[in-house]
Coordinates of C-alpha atoms and ligand atoms in Angstrom, one line a residue:
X1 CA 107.1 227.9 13.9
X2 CA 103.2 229.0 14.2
X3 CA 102.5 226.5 11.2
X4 CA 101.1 223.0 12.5
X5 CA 102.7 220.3 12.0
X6 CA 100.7 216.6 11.5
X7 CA 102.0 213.2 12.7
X8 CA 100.8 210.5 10.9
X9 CA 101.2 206.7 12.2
X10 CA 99.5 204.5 9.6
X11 CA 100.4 201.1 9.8
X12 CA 99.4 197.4 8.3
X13 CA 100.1 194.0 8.5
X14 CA 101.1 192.8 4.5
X15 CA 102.9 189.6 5.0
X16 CA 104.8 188.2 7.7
X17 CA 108.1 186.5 8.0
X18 CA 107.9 183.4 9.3
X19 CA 104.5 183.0 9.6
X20 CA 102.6 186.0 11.8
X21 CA 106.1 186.6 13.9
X22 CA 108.2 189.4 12.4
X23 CA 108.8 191.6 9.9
X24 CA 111.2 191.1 6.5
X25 CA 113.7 193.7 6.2
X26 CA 112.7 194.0 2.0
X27 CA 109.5 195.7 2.9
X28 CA 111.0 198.0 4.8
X29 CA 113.8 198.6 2.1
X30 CA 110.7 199.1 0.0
X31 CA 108.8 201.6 1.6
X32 CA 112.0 203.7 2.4
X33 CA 112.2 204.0 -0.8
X34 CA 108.9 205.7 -1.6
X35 CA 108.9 207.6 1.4
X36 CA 112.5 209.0 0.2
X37 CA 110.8 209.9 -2.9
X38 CA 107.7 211.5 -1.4
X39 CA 110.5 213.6 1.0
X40 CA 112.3 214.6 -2.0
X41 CA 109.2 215.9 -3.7
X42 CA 107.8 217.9 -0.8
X43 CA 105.2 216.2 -0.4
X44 CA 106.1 215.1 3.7
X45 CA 108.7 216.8 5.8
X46 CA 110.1 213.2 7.1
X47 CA 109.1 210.0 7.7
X48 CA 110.5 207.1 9.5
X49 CA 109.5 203.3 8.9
X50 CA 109.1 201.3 11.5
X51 CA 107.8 197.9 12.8
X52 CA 106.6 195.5 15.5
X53 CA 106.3 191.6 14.8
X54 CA 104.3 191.5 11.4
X55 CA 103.4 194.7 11.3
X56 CA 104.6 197.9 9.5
X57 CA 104.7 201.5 10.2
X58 CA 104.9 204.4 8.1
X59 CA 106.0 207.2 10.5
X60 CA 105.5 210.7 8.1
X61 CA 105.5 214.3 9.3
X62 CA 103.9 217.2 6.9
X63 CA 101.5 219.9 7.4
X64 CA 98.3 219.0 5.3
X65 CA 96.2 218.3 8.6
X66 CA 94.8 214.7 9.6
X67 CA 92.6 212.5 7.4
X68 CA 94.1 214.1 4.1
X69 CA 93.9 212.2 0.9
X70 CA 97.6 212.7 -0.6
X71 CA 98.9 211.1 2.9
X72 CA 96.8 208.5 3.0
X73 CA 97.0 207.8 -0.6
X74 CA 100.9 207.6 0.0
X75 CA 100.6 204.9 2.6
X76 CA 98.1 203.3 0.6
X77 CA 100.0 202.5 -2.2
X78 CA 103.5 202.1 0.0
X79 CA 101.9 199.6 1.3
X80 CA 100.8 197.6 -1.6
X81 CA 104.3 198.3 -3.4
X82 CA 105.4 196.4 -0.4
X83 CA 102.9 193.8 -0.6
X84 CA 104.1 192.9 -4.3
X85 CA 107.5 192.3 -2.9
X86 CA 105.7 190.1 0.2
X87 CA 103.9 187.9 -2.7
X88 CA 107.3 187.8 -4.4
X89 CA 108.7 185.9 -1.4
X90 CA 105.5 184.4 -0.5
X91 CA 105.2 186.0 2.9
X92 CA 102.7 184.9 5.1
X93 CA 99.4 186.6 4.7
X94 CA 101.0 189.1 1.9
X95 CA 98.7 192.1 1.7
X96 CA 95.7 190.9 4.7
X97 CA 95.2 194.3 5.5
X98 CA 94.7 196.0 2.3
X99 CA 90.6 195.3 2.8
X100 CA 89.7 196.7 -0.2
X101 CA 90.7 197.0 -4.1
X102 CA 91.4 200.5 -4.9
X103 CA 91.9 203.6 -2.5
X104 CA 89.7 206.2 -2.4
X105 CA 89.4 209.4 -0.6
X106 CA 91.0 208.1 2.9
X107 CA 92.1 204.9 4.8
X108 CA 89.2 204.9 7.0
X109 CA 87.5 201.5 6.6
X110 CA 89.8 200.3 3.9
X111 CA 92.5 198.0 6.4
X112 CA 95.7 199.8 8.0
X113 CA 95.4 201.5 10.9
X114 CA 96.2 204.5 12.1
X115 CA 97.2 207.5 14.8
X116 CA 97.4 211.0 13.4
X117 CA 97.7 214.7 15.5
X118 CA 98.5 218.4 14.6
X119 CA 100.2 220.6 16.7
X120 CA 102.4 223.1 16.5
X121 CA 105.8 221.9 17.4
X122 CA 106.9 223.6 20.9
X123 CA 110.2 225.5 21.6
X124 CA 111.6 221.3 21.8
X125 CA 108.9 218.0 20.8
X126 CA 109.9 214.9 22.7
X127 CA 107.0 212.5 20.9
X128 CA 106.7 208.9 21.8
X129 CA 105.6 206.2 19.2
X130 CA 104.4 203.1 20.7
X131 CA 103.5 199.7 18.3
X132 CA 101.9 197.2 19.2
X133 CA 101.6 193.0 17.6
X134 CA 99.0 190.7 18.4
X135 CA 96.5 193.0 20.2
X136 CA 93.2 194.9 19.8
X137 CA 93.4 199.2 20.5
X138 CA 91.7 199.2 24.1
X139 CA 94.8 197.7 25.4
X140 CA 96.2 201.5 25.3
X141 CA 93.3 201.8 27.5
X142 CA 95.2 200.9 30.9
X143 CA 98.8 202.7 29.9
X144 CA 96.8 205.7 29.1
X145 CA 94.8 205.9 32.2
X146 CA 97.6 205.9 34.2
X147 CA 99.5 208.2 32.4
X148 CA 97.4 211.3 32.2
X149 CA 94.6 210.6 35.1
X150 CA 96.6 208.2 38.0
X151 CA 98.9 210.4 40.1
X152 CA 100.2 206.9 41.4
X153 CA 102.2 207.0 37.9
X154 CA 102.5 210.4 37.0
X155 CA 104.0 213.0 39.4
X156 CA 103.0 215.9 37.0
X157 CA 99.9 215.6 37.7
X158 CA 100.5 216.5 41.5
X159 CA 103.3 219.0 41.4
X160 CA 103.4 220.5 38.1
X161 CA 100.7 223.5 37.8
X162 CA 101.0 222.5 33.7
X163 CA 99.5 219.4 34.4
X164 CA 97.2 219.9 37.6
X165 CA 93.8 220.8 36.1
X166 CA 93.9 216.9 34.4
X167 CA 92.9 215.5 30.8
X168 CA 89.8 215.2 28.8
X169 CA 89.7 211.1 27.1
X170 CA 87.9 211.3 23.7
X171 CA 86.4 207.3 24.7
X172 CA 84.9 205.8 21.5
X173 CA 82.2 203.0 21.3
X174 CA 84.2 200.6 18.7
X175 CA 80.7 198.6 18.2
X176 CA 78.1 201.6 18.1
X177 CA 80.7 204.2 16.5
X178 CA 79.7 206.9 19.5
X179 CA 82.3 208.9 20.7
X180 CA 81.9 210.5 24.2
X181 CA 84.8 212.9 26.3
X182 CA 85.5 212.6 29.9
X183 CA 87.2 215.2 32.4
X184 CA 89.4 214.0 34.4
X185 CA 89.5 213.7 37.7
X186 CA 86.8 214.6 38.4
X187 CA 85.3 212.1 35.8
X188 CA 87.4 208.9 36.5
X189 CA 84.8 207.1 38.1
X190 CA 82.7 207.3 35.2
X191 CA 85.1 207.1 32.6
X192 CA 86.2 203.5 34.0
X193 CA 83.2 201.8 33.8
X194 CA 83.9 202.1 29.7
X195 CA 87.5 201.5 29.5
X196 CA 87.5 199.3 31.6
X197 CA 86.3 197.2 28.8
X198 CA 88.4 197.7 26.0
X199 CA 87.2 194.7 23.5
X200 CA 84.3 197.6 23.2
X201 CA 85.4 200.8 24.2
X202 CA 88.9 202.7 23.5
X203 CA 90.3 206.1 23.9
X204 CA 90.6 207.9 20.7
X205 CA 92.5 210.9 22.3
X206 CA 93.7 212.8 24.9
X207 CA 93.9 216.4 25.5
X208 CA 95.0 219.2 28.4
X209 CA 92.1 220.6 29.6
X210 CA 93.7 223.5 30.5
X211 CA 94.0 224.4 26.6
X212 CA 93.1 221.8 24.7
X213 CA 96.7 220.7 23.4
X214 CA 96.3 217.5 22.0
X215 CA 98.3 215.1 24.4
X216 CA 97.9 211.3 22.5
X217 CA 96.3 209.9 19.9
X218 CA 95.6 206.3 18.5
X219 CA 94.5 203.3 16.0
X220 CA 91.2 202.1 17.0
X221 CA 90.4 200.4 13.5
X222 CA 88.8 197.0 14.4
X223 CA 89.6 194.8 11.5
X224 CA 87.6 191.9 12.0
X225 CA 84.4 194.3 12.4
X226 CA 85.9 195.9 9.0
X227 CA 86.1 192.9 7.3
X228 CA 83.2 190.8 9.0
X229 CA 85.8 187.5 9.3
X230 CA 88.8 186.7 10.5
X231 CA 91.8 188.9 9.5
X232 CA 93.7 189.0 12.6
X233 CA 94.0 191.6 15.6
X234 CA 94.5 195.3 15.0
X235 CA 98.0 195.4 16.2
X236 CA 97.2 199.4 17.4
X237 CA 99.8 202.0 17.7
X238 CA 99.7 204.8 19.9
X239 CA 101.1 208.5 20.2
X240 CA 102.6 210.7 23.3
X241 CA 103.1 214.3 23.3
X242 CA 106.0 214.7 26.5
X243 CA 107.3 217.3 29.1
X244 CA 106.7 220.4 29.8
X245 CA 102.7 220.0 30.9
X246 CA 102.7 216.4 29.6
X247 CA 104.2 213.5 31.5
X248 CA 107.5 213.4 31.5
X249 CA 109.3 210.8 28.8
X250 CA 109.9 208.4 31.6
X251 CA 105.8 209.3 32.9
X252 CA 104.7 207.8 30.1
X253 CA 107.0 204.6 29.7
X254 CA 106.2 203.9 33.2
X255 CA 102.4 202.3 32.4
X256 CA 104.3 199.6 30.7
X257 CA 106.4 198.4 33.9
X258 CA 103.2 196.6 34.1
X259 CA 102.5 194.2 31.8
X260 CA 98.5 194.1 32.0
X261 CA 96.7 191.7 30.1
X262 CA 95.1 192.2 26.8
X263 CA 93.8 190.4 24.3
X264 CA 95.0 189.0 21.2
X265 CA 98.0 186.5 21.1
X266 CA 97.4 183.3 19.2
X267 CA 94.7 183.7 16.7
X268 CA 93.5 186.7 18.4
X269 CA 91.7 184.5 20.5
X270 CA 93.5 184.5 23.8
X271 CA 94.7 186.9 26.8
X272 CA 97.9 187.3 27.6
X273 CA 100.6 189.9 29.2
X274 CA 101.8 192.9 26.7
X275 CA 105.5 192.6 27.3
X276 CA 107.5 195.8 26.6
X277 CA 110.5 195.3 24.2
X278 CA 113.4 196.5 22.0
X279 CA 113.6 196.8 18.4
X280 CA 115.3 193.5 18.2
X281 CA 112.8 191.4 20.3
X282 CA 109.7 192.5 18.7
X283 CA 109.0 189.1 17.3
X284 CA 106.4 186.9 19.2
X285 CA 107.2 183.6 18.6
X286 CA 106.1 181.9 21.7
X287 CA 102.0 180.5 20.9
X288 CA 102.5 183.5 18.3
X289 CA 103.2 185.8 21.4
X290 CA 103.2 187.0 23.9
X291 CA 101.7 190.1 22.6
X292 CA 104.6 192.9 22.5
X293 CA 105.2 196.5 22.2
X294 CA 107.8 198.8 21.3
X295 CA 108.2 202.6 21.6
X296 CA 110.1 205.0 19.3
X297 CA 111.1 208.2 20.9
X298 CA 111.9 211.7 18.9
X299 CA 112.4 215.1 19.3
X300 CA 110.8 217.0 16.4
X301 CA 113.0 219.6 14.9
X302 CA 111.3 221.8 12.5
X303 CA 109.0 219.2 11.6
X304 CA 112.4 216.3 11.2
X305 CA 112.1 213.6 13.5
X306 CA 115.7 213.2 15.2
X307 CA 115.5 209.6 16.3
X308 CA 114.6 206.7 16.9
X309 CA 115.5 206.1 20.7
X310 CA 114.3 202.5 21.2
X311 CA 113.2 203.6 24.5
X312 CA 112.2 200.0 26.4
X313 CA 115.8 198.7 25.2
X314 CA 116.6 199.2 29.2
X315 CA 117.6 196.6 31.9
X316 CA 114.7 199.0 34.0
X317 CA 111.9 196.6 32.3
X318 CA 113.7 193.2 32.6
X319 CA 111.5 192.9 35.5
X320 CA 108.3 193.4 33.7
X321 CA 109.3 191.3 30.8
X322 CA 110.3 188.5 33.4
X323 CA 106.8 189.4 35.1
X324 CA 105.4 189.0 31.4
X325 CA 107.1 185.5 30.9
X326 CA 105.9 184.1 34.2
X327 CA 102.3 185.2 33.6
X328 CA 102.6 183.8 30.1
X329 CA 103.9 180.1 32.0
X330 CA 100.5 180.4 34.2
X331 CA 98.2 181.0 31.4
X332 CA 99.4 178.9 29.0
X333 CA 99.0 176.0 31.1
X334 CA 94.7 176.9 30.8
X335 CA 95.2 175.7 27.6
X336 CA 91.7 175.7 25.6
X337 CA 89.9 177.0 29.0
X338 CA 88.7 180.8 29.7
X339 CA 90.0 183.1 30.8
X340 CA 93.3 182.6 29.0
X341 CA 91.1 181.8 26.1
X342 CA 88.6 184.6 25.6
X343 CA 84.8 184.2 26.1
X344 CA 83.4 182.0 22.7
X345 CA 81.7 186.0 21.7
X346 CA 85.2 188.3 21.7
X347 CA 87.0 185.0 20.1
X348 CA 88.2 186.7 16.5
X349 CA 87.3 183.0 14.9
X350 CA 85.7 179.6 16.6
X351 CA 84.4 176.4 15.3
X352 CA 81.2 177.1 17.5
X353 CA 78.8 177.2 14.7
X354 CA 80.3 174.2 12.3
X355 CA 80.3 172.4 15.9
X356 CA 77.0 173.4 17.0
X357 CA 75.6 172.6 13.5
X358 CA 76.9 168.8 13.8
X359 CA 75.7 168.7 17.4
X360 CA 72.3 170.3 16.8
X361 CA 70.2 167.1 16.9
X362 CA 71.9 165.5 19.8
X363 CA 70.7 168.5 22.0
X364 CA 67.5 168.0 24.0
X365 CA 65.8 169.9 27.0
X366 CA 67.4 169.3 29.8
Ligands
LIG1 C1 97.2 186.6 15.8 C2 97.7 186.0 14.5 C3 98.2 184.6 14.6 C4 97.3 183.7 13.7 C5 97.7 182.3 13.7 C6 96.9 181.4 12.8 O1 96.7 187.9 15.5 O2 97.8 186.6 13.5 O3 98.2 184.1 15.9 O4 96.0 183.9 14.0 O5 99.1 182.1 13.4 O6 97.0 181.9 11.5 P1 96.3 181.2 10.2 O7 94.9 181.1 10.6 O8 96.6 182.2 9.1 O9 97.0 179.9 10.0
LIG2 MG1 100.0 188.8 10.6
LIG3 MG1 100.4 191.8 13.7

């Protein structure tokens, strides 16, 4: 095509039905609608609206480039069209992610998240959308690593010459706002010690190092540091570029036979498995989890995107959902106590300091 195409994911949470668990199928209806319009008038090639739990996702092709005003604008104001139907119905939390009044210039720092690459589309554009509920953007951290650096998951990176030379991870410092890249393998050992602590640190991107083709983008908007109190977790979404010198589709589903722990689930203040679903089960219910994640597959045809493939509806991850269950049993049953519960200074909101303030005389030195 020798034009680039952009991919925007830009997602938020503005109301949810019943309580934080899924989504209502009006907002969606809604911001069809406006997306429809913005097709007709040129202004994006396509667009798909998706969701997971309480969160939703405006899916839009187009070729203005990332960060661009008129995109973000559009998702902007779909999503507080969207939140006047949620305070119509009285959804829970309508419009919590819409941090700030009015839009101006981009999204950054005003709420909804989002994942956004260029690219021009190859000869055929397999693209994987993955969304996430009730977690914080480093838990992409583990599914990513194993993707594009472990040759444990991906064969590619063994035995296709496409693939051989590795990845460079874009890693940014979510508290200092650093961004630092890592080349991998020969980096891997390095590049651990960060991710391996994804409250703080999450990759931004991933590219081949043979060329620099982006390979994955994603959300790492951290609300609660946005907002400075409790607004819930971020609820990230992730995107993979597949085949031919990227993983392969089922290379990068694979990550997510495991379901790691992240943080997140009930009141963003707890660990728990991230349990691969379908469309239809994306609604953590269970102590407002366990936190889930779906993936939307596409090819790209001139910019269209044929699809979505719900690509973890497939008895192949019964076993990590099951997995995902049991862990769920064994943590649960810590109840209050770390490390289900996370340490009192990742906890998204606590009673320490209304506690500590009614204590504070009854302390003495020990
Ligand atoms: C997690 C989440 C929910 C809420 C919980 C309490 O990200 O959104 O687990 O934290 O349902 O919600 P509030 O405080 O609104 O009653
Ligand atoms: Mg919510
Ligand atoms: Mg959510």
């Amino acid at each position: 095509m020798g034009e680039k195409i952009t991919l925007s994911v830009i997602k938020a949470d503005i109301g949810g039905y019943v309580g934080h668990a899924a989504m209502h199928p009006e907002l969606i209806a809604v911001a069809e609608e406006i997306l429809t319009e913005a097709k007709k008038s040129g202004v994006i090639i396509d667009f798909y609206v998706g969701c997971c739990g309480d969160d939703l996702a405006l899916l839009m092709t187009h070729k203005k480039g990332s960060d661009n005003e008129e995109i973000h604008k559009l998702a902007w104001e779909t999503f507080e069209k969207a939140t006047e139907v949620s305070k119509k119905l009285k959804l829970y939390g309508a419009g919590q992610d819409l941090l700030v009044d009015a839009f101006s210039g981009n999204l950054k720092g005003m709420g909804p998240g989002y994942a956004e690459m260029e690219f021009e589309e190859r000869k055929s554009e397999p693209i994987l959308v993955f969304l996430a509920d009730k977690t914080e953007p480093g838990a992409w951290n583990l599914p990513l690593y194993k993707m594009f650096a472990d040759p444990f998951n991906t064969a590619g990176l063994v035995i296709d010459p496409s693939m051989h030379d590795g990845f460079l991870f874009e890693v940014h410092d979510l508290i200092e706002h650093k961004k630092v890249t890592f080349k991998t393998p020969e980096e891997i050992y390095d590049m651990l010690v960060f991710i391996g602590a994804p409250g703080r640190f999450a990759i931004k991107y991933v590219f081949r190092k043979s060329d620099g083709e982006v390979a994955a983008a994603t959300s790492t908007q951290r609300l609660n540091l946005l907002a400075g109190r409790y607004v819930g977790k971020d609820d990230p979404v992730l995107i993979v570029r597949c085949q031919s010198g990227f993983p392969a589709v089922g290379e990068a589903l694979e990550p997510f036979s495991f379901p790691h722990t992240v943080a997140g689930f009930m009141r963003g203040s707890h660990h728990g498995p991230l349990m691969p679903v379908s469309f239809k089960d994306s609604t953590p219910s269970r102590f407002d989890g366990p936190p889930r994640v779906v993936c939307l597959g596409f090819q790209l045809a001139e910019g269209n995107l044929v699809g979505p493939r719900d690509m973890f509806d497939d008895p192949a991850f019964d076993n990590a959902r099951k997995l995902a269950n049991d862990v769920t049993d064994y943590l649960r049953r810590h109840g209050p106590f770390e490390p289900h519960r996370l340490p009192l200074e990742e906890m998204e909101y606590t009673t320490l300091p209304q506690v500590m303030e009614k204590l504070k005389d009854r302390f003495s030195e020990e």
